[in-house]
XYZ file of N, CA, C and O in Angstrom:
604
model
N 112.804 112.581 116.721
C 111.903 112.787 115.683
C 111.288 111.486 115.269
O 110.137 111.374 114.951
N 112.020 110.435 115.068
C 111.594 109.097 114.683
C 110.519 108.540 115.686
O 109.587 107.967 115.284
N 110.799 108.723 116.999
C 109.915 108.218 117.975
C 108.516 108.957 117.847
O 107.558 108.318 117.972
N 108.591 110.259 117.548
C 107.403 110.988 117.378
C 106.486 110.499 116.302
O 105.280 110.334 116.242
N 107.155 110.235 115.054
C 106.590 109.755 113.875
C 106.043 108.341 114.220
O 104.774 108.109 113.757
N 106.627 107.480 114.861
C 106.117 106.163 115.145
C 104.868 106.258 116.052
O 103.916 105.554 115.941
N 104.943 107.199 117.086
C 103.808 107.325 117.950
C 102.580 107.729 117.087
O 101.552 107.223 117.380
N 102.746 108.754 116.173
C 101.616 109.195 115.386
C 101.144 108.061 114.547
O 99.831 107.939 114.352
N 102.009 107.372 113.860
C 101.584 106.268 112.991
C 100.928 105.180 113.806
O 99.930 104.605 113.177
N 101.290 104.968 114.977
C 100.523 103.986 115.808
C 99.117 104.238 115.961
O 98.281 103.364 116.297
N 98.664 105.499 115.738
C 97.245 106.009 115.941
C 96.556 105.911 114.551
O 95.358 106.079 114.485
N 97.298 105.658 113.403
C 96.653 105.617 112.170
C 95.897 104.323 111.995
O 96.403 103.235 112.394
N 94.738 104.398 111.362
C 93.888 103.247 111.133
C 93.362 103.260 109.750
O 92.961 104.145 109.258
N 93.466 102.045 109.133
C 92.890 101.742 107.904
C 91.610 100.863 108.041
O 91.577 99.940 108.881
N 90.574 101.263 107.225
C 89.348 100.424 107.325
C 88.598 100.426 106.098
O 88.834 101.186 105.217
N 87.818 99.315 105.973
C 86.873 99.165 104.865
C 85.433 98.891 105.518
O 85.372 98.232 106.534
N 84.394 99.281 104.880
C 83.082 99.153 105.371
C 82.538 97.702 105.076
O 83.013 97.034 104.319
N 81.392 97.382 105.778
C 80.623 96.303 105.409
C 79.724 96.776 104.264
O 79.037 97.852 104.364
N 79.677 96.105 103.192
C 79.125 96.543 101.934
C 78.148 95.542 101.449
O 78.309 94.323 101.578
N 76.949 96.071 100.834
C 75.979 95.254 100.191
C 76.171 95.410 98.705
O 76.158 96.636 98.232
N 76.227 94.386 97.998
C 76.256 94.299 96.511
C 75.007 93.548 96.038
O 74.653 92.581 96.542
N 74.461 94.204 94.998
C 73.094 93.687 94.522
C 73.326 92.898 93.275
O 73.921 93.270 92.344
N 72.687 91.577 93.213
C 72.710 90.816 92.016
C 72.223 91.618 90.837
O 71.151 92.238 90.945
N 72.986 91.529 89.796
C 72.557 92.346 88.619
C 73.302 93.608 88.496
O 73.421 94.226 87.416
N 73.972 94.079 89.590
C 74.784 95.287 89.526
C 76.106 94.895 88.804
O 76.698 93.816 89.150
N 76.485 95.736 87.931
C 77.738 95.429 86.987
C 79.003 95.520 87.919
O 79.835 94.719 87.908
N 79.043 96.678 88.560
C 80.220 97.016 89.357
C 79.822 97.696 90.590
O 78.774 98.366 90.673
N 80.586 97.638 91.710
C 80.358 98.448 92.865
C 81.803 98.857 93.323
O 82.748 98.226 93.091
N 81.725 99.760 94.224
C 82.986 100.369 94.793
C 83.067 100.175 96.275
O 82.109 100.205 97.031
N 84.333 99.861 96.680
C 84.493 99.712 98.189
C 85.583 100.772 98.561
O 86.696 100.686 98.080
N 85.218 101.682 99.491
C 86.213 102.714 99.886
C 87.216 102.193 100.911
O 86.882 101.302 101.651
N 88.371 102.596 100.771
C 89.423 102.312 101.835
C 89.654 103.692 102.509
O 90.056 104.673 101.863
N 89.336 103.698 103.787
C 89.484 104.922 104.682
C 90.663 104.736 105.492
O 90.929 103.726 106.132
N 91.437 105.945 105.520
C 92.601 105.925 106.409
C 92.441 107.131 107.404
O 92.044 108.278 106.976
N 92.504 106.908 108.716
C 92.356 107.882 109.638
C 93.693 108.275 110.229
O 94.528 107.345 110.676
N 93.882 109.603 110.483
C 95.070 110.172 111.177
C 96.367 109.935 110.374
O 97.377 109.580 110.993
N 96.486 110.161 109.097
C 97.682 110.066 108.295
C 98.511 111.302 108.694
O 98.050 112.392 108.848
N 99.830 111.040 108.825
C 100.729 112.132 109.030
C 101.872 112.170 107.981
O 102.575 111.168 107.847
N 101.799 113.223 107.051
C 102.766 113.396 106.032
C 103.081 112.038 105.247
O 104.054 111.479 105.268
N 101.905 111.683 104.593
C 101.956 110.381 103.813
C 103.143 110.396 102.709
O 103.091 111.314 101.766
N 104.006 109.607 102.770
C 105.107 109.475 101.668
C 104.857 108.117 100.922
O 105.011 108.240 99.653
N 104.597 107.081 101.567
C 104.320 105.806 100.902
C 103.374 104.910 101.708
O 103.380 104.976 102.852
N 102.605 104.186 100.957
C 101.607 103.374 101.624
C 101.543 101.939 100.834
O 101.517 101.955 99.553
N 101.622 100.783 101.414
C 101.342 99.532 100.839
C 100.225 98.841 101.473
O 100.095 98.817 102.784
N 99.301 98.400 100.640
C 98.114 97.735 101.105
C 97.819 96.383 100.287
O 97.959 96.374 99.104
N 97.603 95.286 101.065
C 97.232 94.013 100.428
C 95.962 93.492 101.060
O 95.702 93.632 102.236
N 95.055 93.063 100.192
C 93.597 92.735 100.682
C 93.333 91.355 100.120
O 93.486 91.028 98.997
N 92.694 90.510 101.042
C 92.334 89.149 100.660
C 90.702 89.143 100.808
O 90.072 89.803 101.638
N 90.077 88.475 99.829
C 88.677 88.272 99.775
C 88.369 86.935 99.141
O 89.198 86.333 98.538
N 87.105 86.524 99.145
C 86.726 85.234 98.479
C 86.427 85.525 97.063
O 85.454 86.145 96.689
N 87.253 85.007 96.163
C 87.200 85.180 94.784
C 85.902 84.571 94.153
O 85.603 84.861 92.981
N 85.348 83.585 94.975
C 84.031 83.095 94.396
C 82.883 84.015 94.611
O 81.792 83.808 93.936
N 83.049 85.064 95.403
C 82.036 85.960 95.711
C 82.108 87.294 94.819
O 81.209 87.907 94.345
N 83.370 87.816 95.007
C 83.646 89.152 94.345
C 84.996 89.073 93.619
O 85.885 88.230 93.850
N 85.211 89.972 92.715
C 86.457 90.152 92.015
C 86.782 91.737 92.050
O 85.939 92.467 91.565
N 87.881 92.141 92.523
C 88.259 93.502 92.546
C 89.544 93.689 91.684
O 90.601 93.133 91.997
N 89.432 94.231 90.643
C 90.304 94.228 89.558
C 90.824 95.642 89.079
O 91.802 95.847 88.372
N 90.167 96.634 89.743
C 90.610 98.094 89.375
C 90.371 98.917 90.515
O 89.972 98.479 91.676
N 90.704 100.206 90.459
C 90.623 101.195 91.518
C 90.383 102.481 90.926
O 90.540 102.869 89.786
N 90.007 103.430 91.819
C 89.635 104.822 91.392
C 90.200 105.750 92.562
O 90.070 105.478 93.629
N 90.699 106.870 92.070
C 91.210 107.896 93.008
C 90.294 109.066 93.020
O 90.390 109.973 93.864
N 89.193 109.057 92.136
C 88.199 110.134 92.060
C 87.442 110.241 93.445
O 87.034 109.257 94.007
N 87.184 111.524 93.861
C 86.494 111.855 95.040
C 87.120 111.221 96.347
O 86.463 110.728 97.162
N 88.431 111.268 96.300
C 89.179 110.812 97.454
C 89.990 111.941 98.002
O 90.227 112.973 97.244
N 90.630 111.897 99.174
C 91.419 113.009 99.691
C 92.785 113.081 98.892
O 93.487 114.084 99.042
N 93.143 112.042 98.135
C 94.379 112.134 97.438
C 94.068 112.472 95.879
O 95.053 112.530 95.171
N 92.886 112.820 95.621
C 92.463 113.113 94.212
C 93.378 114.191 93.513
O 93.737 114.042 92.404
N 93.805 115.202 94.163
C 94.419 116.276 93.651
C 95.942 116.301 94.036
O 96.605 117.231 93.714
N 96.387 115.110 94.452
C 97.808 114.959 94.817
C 98.462 114.182 93.645
O 97.848 113.382 92.912
N 99.812 114.485 93.458
C 100.583 113.757 92.572
C 100.817 112.330 93.255
O 101.658 112.303 94.099
N 100.130 111.293 92.793
C 100.190 110.027 93.424
C 100.535 108.992 92.312
O 99.936 109.050 91.223
N 101.286 108.059 92.692
C 101.613 106.908 91.773
C 101.115 105.579 92.405
O 101.340 105.318 93.515
N 100.220 105.018 91.514
C 99.534 103.726 92.082
C 100.197 102.544 91.354
O 100.591 102.661 90.134
N 100.364 101.435 92.130
C 100.806 100.262 91.538
C 99.973 99.096 91.853
O 99.543 99.086 93.121
N 99.572 98.167 91.033
C 98.664 97.090 91.366
C 99.268 95.840 90.921
O 99.913 95.830 89.771
N 99.233 94.734 91.609
C 99.620 93.466 91.188
C 100.968 93.085 91.782
O 101.569 93.785 92.652
N 101.475 91.866 91.490
C 102.677 91.301 92.083
C 102.658 91.359 93.607
O 103.592 91.801 94.210
N 101.601 90.902 94.179
C 101.393 90.951 95.575
C 102.378 90.039 96.292
O 102.461 88.834 95.969
N 103.125 90.610 97.303
C 104.115 89.864 97.914
C 103.623 88.782 98.932
O 104.383 87.884 99.141
N 102.425 88.950 99.281
C 101.846 88.025 100.171
C 100.904 87.107 99.619
O 100.070 86.468 100.320
N 100.835 86.997 98.282
C 99.903 86.228 97.541
C 98.347 86.669 97.819
O 97.502 85.841 97.724
N 98.230 87.984 98.106
C 96.897 88.444 98.259
C 96.169 88.624 97.066
O 96.751 88.580 95.960
N 94.777 88.737 97.119
C 93.949 88.885 95.983
C 94.196 90.194 95.273
O 94.241 90.233 94.020
N 94.487 91.282 95.831
C 94.755 92.580 95.363
C 95.723 93.254 96.230
O 95.520 93.184 97.456
N 96.628 93.976 95.630
C 97.494 94.889 96.427
C 97.876 96.075 95.655
O 97.711 96.019 94.379
N 98.270 97.028 96.329
C 98.706 98.324 95.578
C 99.604 99.108 96.491
O 99.605 98.978 97.738
N 100.424 99.947 95.890
C 101.167 100.847 96.696
C 100.903 102.267 96.205
O 100.505 102.527 94.996
N 100.913 103.190 97.090
C 100.828 104.648 96.737
C 102.079 105.378 97.122
O 102.554 105.252 98.246
N 102.553 106.105 96.216
C 103.759 106.843 96.475
C 103.503 108.365 96.154
O 103.039 108.651 95.036
N 103.671 109.315 97.114
C 103.456 110.714 96.883
C 104.697 111.176 96.061
O 105.759 110.956 96.428
N 104.380 112.060 95.111
C 105.391 112.555 94.394
C 105.310 114.090 94.239
O 105.801 114.680 93.294
N 104.555 114.617 95.071
C 104.362 116.156 95.245
C 104.465 116.552 96.723
O 104.311 115.745 97.640
N 104.698 117.812 96.935
C 104.649 118.369 98.218
C 103.692 119.482 98.246
O 103.332 120.081 97.170
N 102.901 119.833 99.356
C 103.215 119.170 100.656
C 102.614 117.803 100.809
O 101.713 117.431 99.966
N 103.238 116.908 101.567
C 102.614 115.679 101.697
C 101.319 115.600 102.408
O 101.131 116.596 103.145
N 100.438 114.675 102.138
C 99.125 114.691 102.703
C 99.152 114.261 104.135
O 99.726 113.306 104.546
N 98.302 115.040 104.925
C 98.148 114.732 106.352
C 96.640 114.788 106.557
O 96.023 115.766 106.052
N 95.960 113.945 107.227
C 94.613 113.995 107.521
C 93.914 112.614 107.559
O 94.523 111.571 107.591
N 92.605 112.773 107.289
C 91.821 111.472 107.353
C 90.826 111.448 106.142
O 90.301 112.583 105.701
N 90.491 110.293 105.537
C 89.542 110.279 104.456
C 89.675 109.047 103.617
O 90.659 108.225 103.847
N 88.865 108.947 102.612
C 88.900 107.804 101.721
C 90.157 108.088 100.779
O 90.214 109.164 100.231
N 91.036 107.134 100.642
C 92.208 107.287 99.855
C 92.214 106.588 98.531
O 92.783 106.964 97.628
N 91.220 105.666 98.394
C 91.041 104.907 97.177
C 89.837 104.192 97.166
O 89.190 103.795 98.283
N 89.150 103.952 95.986
C 87.975 103.079 95.896
C 88.347 101.847 95.048
O 88.841 101.952 93.944
N 88.198 100.700 95.718
C 88.366 99.402 94.863
C 87.139 99.278 94.016
O 85.978 99.440 94.424
N 87.290 98.865 92.722
C 86.241 98.657 91.794
C 86.139 97.190 91.662
O 86.928 96.561 91.172
N 84.997 96.629 92.116
C 84.692 95.237 92.071
C 83.518 94.810 91.389
O 82.659 95.612 91.047
N 83.485 93.518 91.048
C 82.308 92.902 90.376
C 81.816 91.691 91.171
O 82.658 91.165 91.914
N 80.554 91.333 90.949
C 80.035 90.237 91.708
C 80.335 88.931 91.025
O 80.105 88.841 89.745
N 80.842 88.019 91.617
C 81.095 86.688 91.008
C 80.114 85.579 91.651
O 79.889 84.533 91.092
N 79.521 85.936 92.700
C 78.776 85.021 93.508
C 77.261 85.157 93.275
O 76.809 85.810 92.296
N 76.468 84.627 94.198
C 74.997 84.549 94.099
C 74.370 85.155 95.312
O 75.073 85.511 96.266
N 73.057 85.233 95.276
C 72.360 85.883 96.507
C 72.638 85.134 97.619
O 72.808 83.955 97.807
N 72.933 86.001 98.673
C 73.275 85.531 100.144
C 74.777 85.128 100.325
O 75.154 84.760 101.403
N 75.555 85.280 99.259
C 77.027 84.856 99.368
C 77.648 86.047 100.189
O 77.161 87.178 100.124
N 78.748 85.676 100.826
C 79.377 86.588 101.734
C 80.923 86.450 101.589
O 81.469 85.402 101.499
N 81.552 87.601 101.692
C 83.069 87.570 101.754
C 83.627 88.526 102.692
O 83.203 89.673 102.627
N 84.536 88.192 103.472
C 85.269 89.120 104.309
C 86.196 89.890 103.436
O 86.750 89.333 102.458
N 86.527 91.066 103.838
C 87.581 91.824 103.278
C 88.689 92.046 104.329
O 88.449 92.780 105.286
N 89.697 91.450 104.167
C 90.827 91.303 105.149
C 92.061 92.045 104.602
O 92.586 91.694 103.576
N 92.543 92.918 105.427
C 93.794 93.536 105.223
C 94.997 92.583 105.570
O 95.043 92.228 106.737
N 95.649 92.106 104.536
C 96.825 91.163 104.910
C 98.003 91.963 105.174
O 98.941 91.489 105.803
N 97.977 93.239 104.714
C 99.168 94.149 105.028
C 98.722 95.576 104.892
O 97.910 95.869 103.969
N 98.986 96.440 105.846
C 98.916 97.799 105.657
C 100.141 98.411 106.306
O 100.286 98.434 107.517
N 100.916 99.040 105.527
C 102.085 99.779 105.902
C 102.159 101.138 105.425
O 101.868 101.422 104.230
N 102.462 102.076 106.209
C 102.805 103.438 105.959
C 104.136 103.733 106.296
O 104.487 103.575 107.497
N 104.952 104.234 105.252
C 106.396 104.436 105.577
C 106.999 103.193 106.262
O 107.789 103.324 107.180
N 106.686 102.027 105.832
C 107.211 100.777 106.266
C 106.893 100.539 107.691
O 107.631 99.784 108.378
N 105.797 101.035 108.280
C 105.426 100.746 109.566
C 103.986 100.235 109.510
O 103.134 100.773 108.879
N 103.727 99.113 110.185
C 102.396 98.554 110.233
C 101.538 99.471 110.962
O 101.893 100.113 112.021
N 100.195 99.537 110.417
C 99.156 100.384 111.152
C 97.955 99.472 111.460
O 97.830 98.319 110.949
N 97.087 99.963 112.268
C 95.902 99.286 112.724
C 95.007 99.153 111.384
O 94.948 100.011 110.609
N 94.441 97.897 111.362
C 93.487 97.706 110.229
C 92.164 97.067 110.707
O 92.144 96.067 111.425
N 91.143 97.688 110.233
C 89.755 97.135 110.540
C 89.174 96.557 109.252
O 88.943 97.221 108.241
N 88.907 95.228 109.160
C 88.410 94.592 108.022
C 87.013 94.926 107.683
O 86.161 95.487 108.582
N 86.419 94.669 106.521
C 85.116 94.892 106.154
C 84.491 93.530 105.578
O 85.216 92.571 105.704
N 83.368 93.763 104.860
C 82.867 92.538 104.244
C 81.924 92.977 103.082
O 81.638 94.134 102.878
N 81.514 91.991 102.308
C 80.634 92.125 101.162
C 79.603 90.990 101.351
O 79.984 89.946 101.445
N 78.259 91.579 101.154
C 77.324 90.486 101.131
C 76.439 90.748 99.884
O 76.099 91.905 99.507
N 76.252 89.640 99.082
C 75.529 89.772 97.841
C 74.084 89.423 98.131
O 73.710 88.495 98.795
N 73.169 90.317 97.683
C 71.749 90.236 97.819
C 70.971 90.507 96.549
O 71.437 91.034 95.736
N 69.764 89.975 96.413
C 68.908 90.120 95.291
C 67.916 91.273 95.687
O 67.505 91.380 96.801
N 67.604 92.156 94.760
C 66.743 93.249 94.952
C 67.455 94.540 95.321
O 68.757 94.495 95.434
N 66.718 95.634 95.487
C 67.379 96.903 95.729
C 67.825 97.614 94.517
O 67.589 97.079 93.465
N 68.323 98.827 94.709
C 68.594 99.660 93.493
C 69.973 99.238 93.003
O 70.973 99.181 93.700
N 70.073 98.917 91.637
C 71.372 98.437 91.218
C 71.951 99.594 90.236
O 73.058 99.282 89.725
N 71.277 100.617 90.007
C 71.794 101.759 89.264
C 72.365 102.779 90.148
O 71.565 103.541 90.638
N 73.707 102.845 90.359
C 74.251 103.785 91.232
C 74.035 105.197 90.973
O 73.979 106.062 91.792
N 73.646 105.567 89.721
C 73.401 106.986 89.302
C 71.952 107.338 89.667
O 71.587 108.490 89.816
N 71.046 106.346 89.887
C 69.659 106.572 90.166
C 69.438 106.445 91.737
O 68.302 106.951 92.099
N 70.141 105.751 92.353
C 69.941 105.490 93.800
C 70.229 106.696 94.750
O 71.314 107.308 94.497
């Protein structure tokens, strides 16, 4: 059974998109997408980014695949000195299996027009097993729609 779980987790992938943030925008969200989760019990994620360009200090579970699950989030005390880290612990059954956005990072712009930051997973572990991770990025630009409710 352990071999089967490891095989399935080997196919699990975490990713973040390439994101555009507009100067003047107060906050923006970056989704973290997980593909092919199998009976999620626990998840640890650490992310590094350029703090001169963005600051991610909060998160949201709204409109995610885990929104209606009993989930415990923890932020801070990053073991790898990452810029932001969190863990997710399921405390309800059935355990979640599937694919989708599991969390939205809530970030603000610290930089200026044309600044760029990579979003790098320094750790992604599900049930203490490393999974594939695809990094994203943030580019700050001037112009465009800055009211997320109107765009």
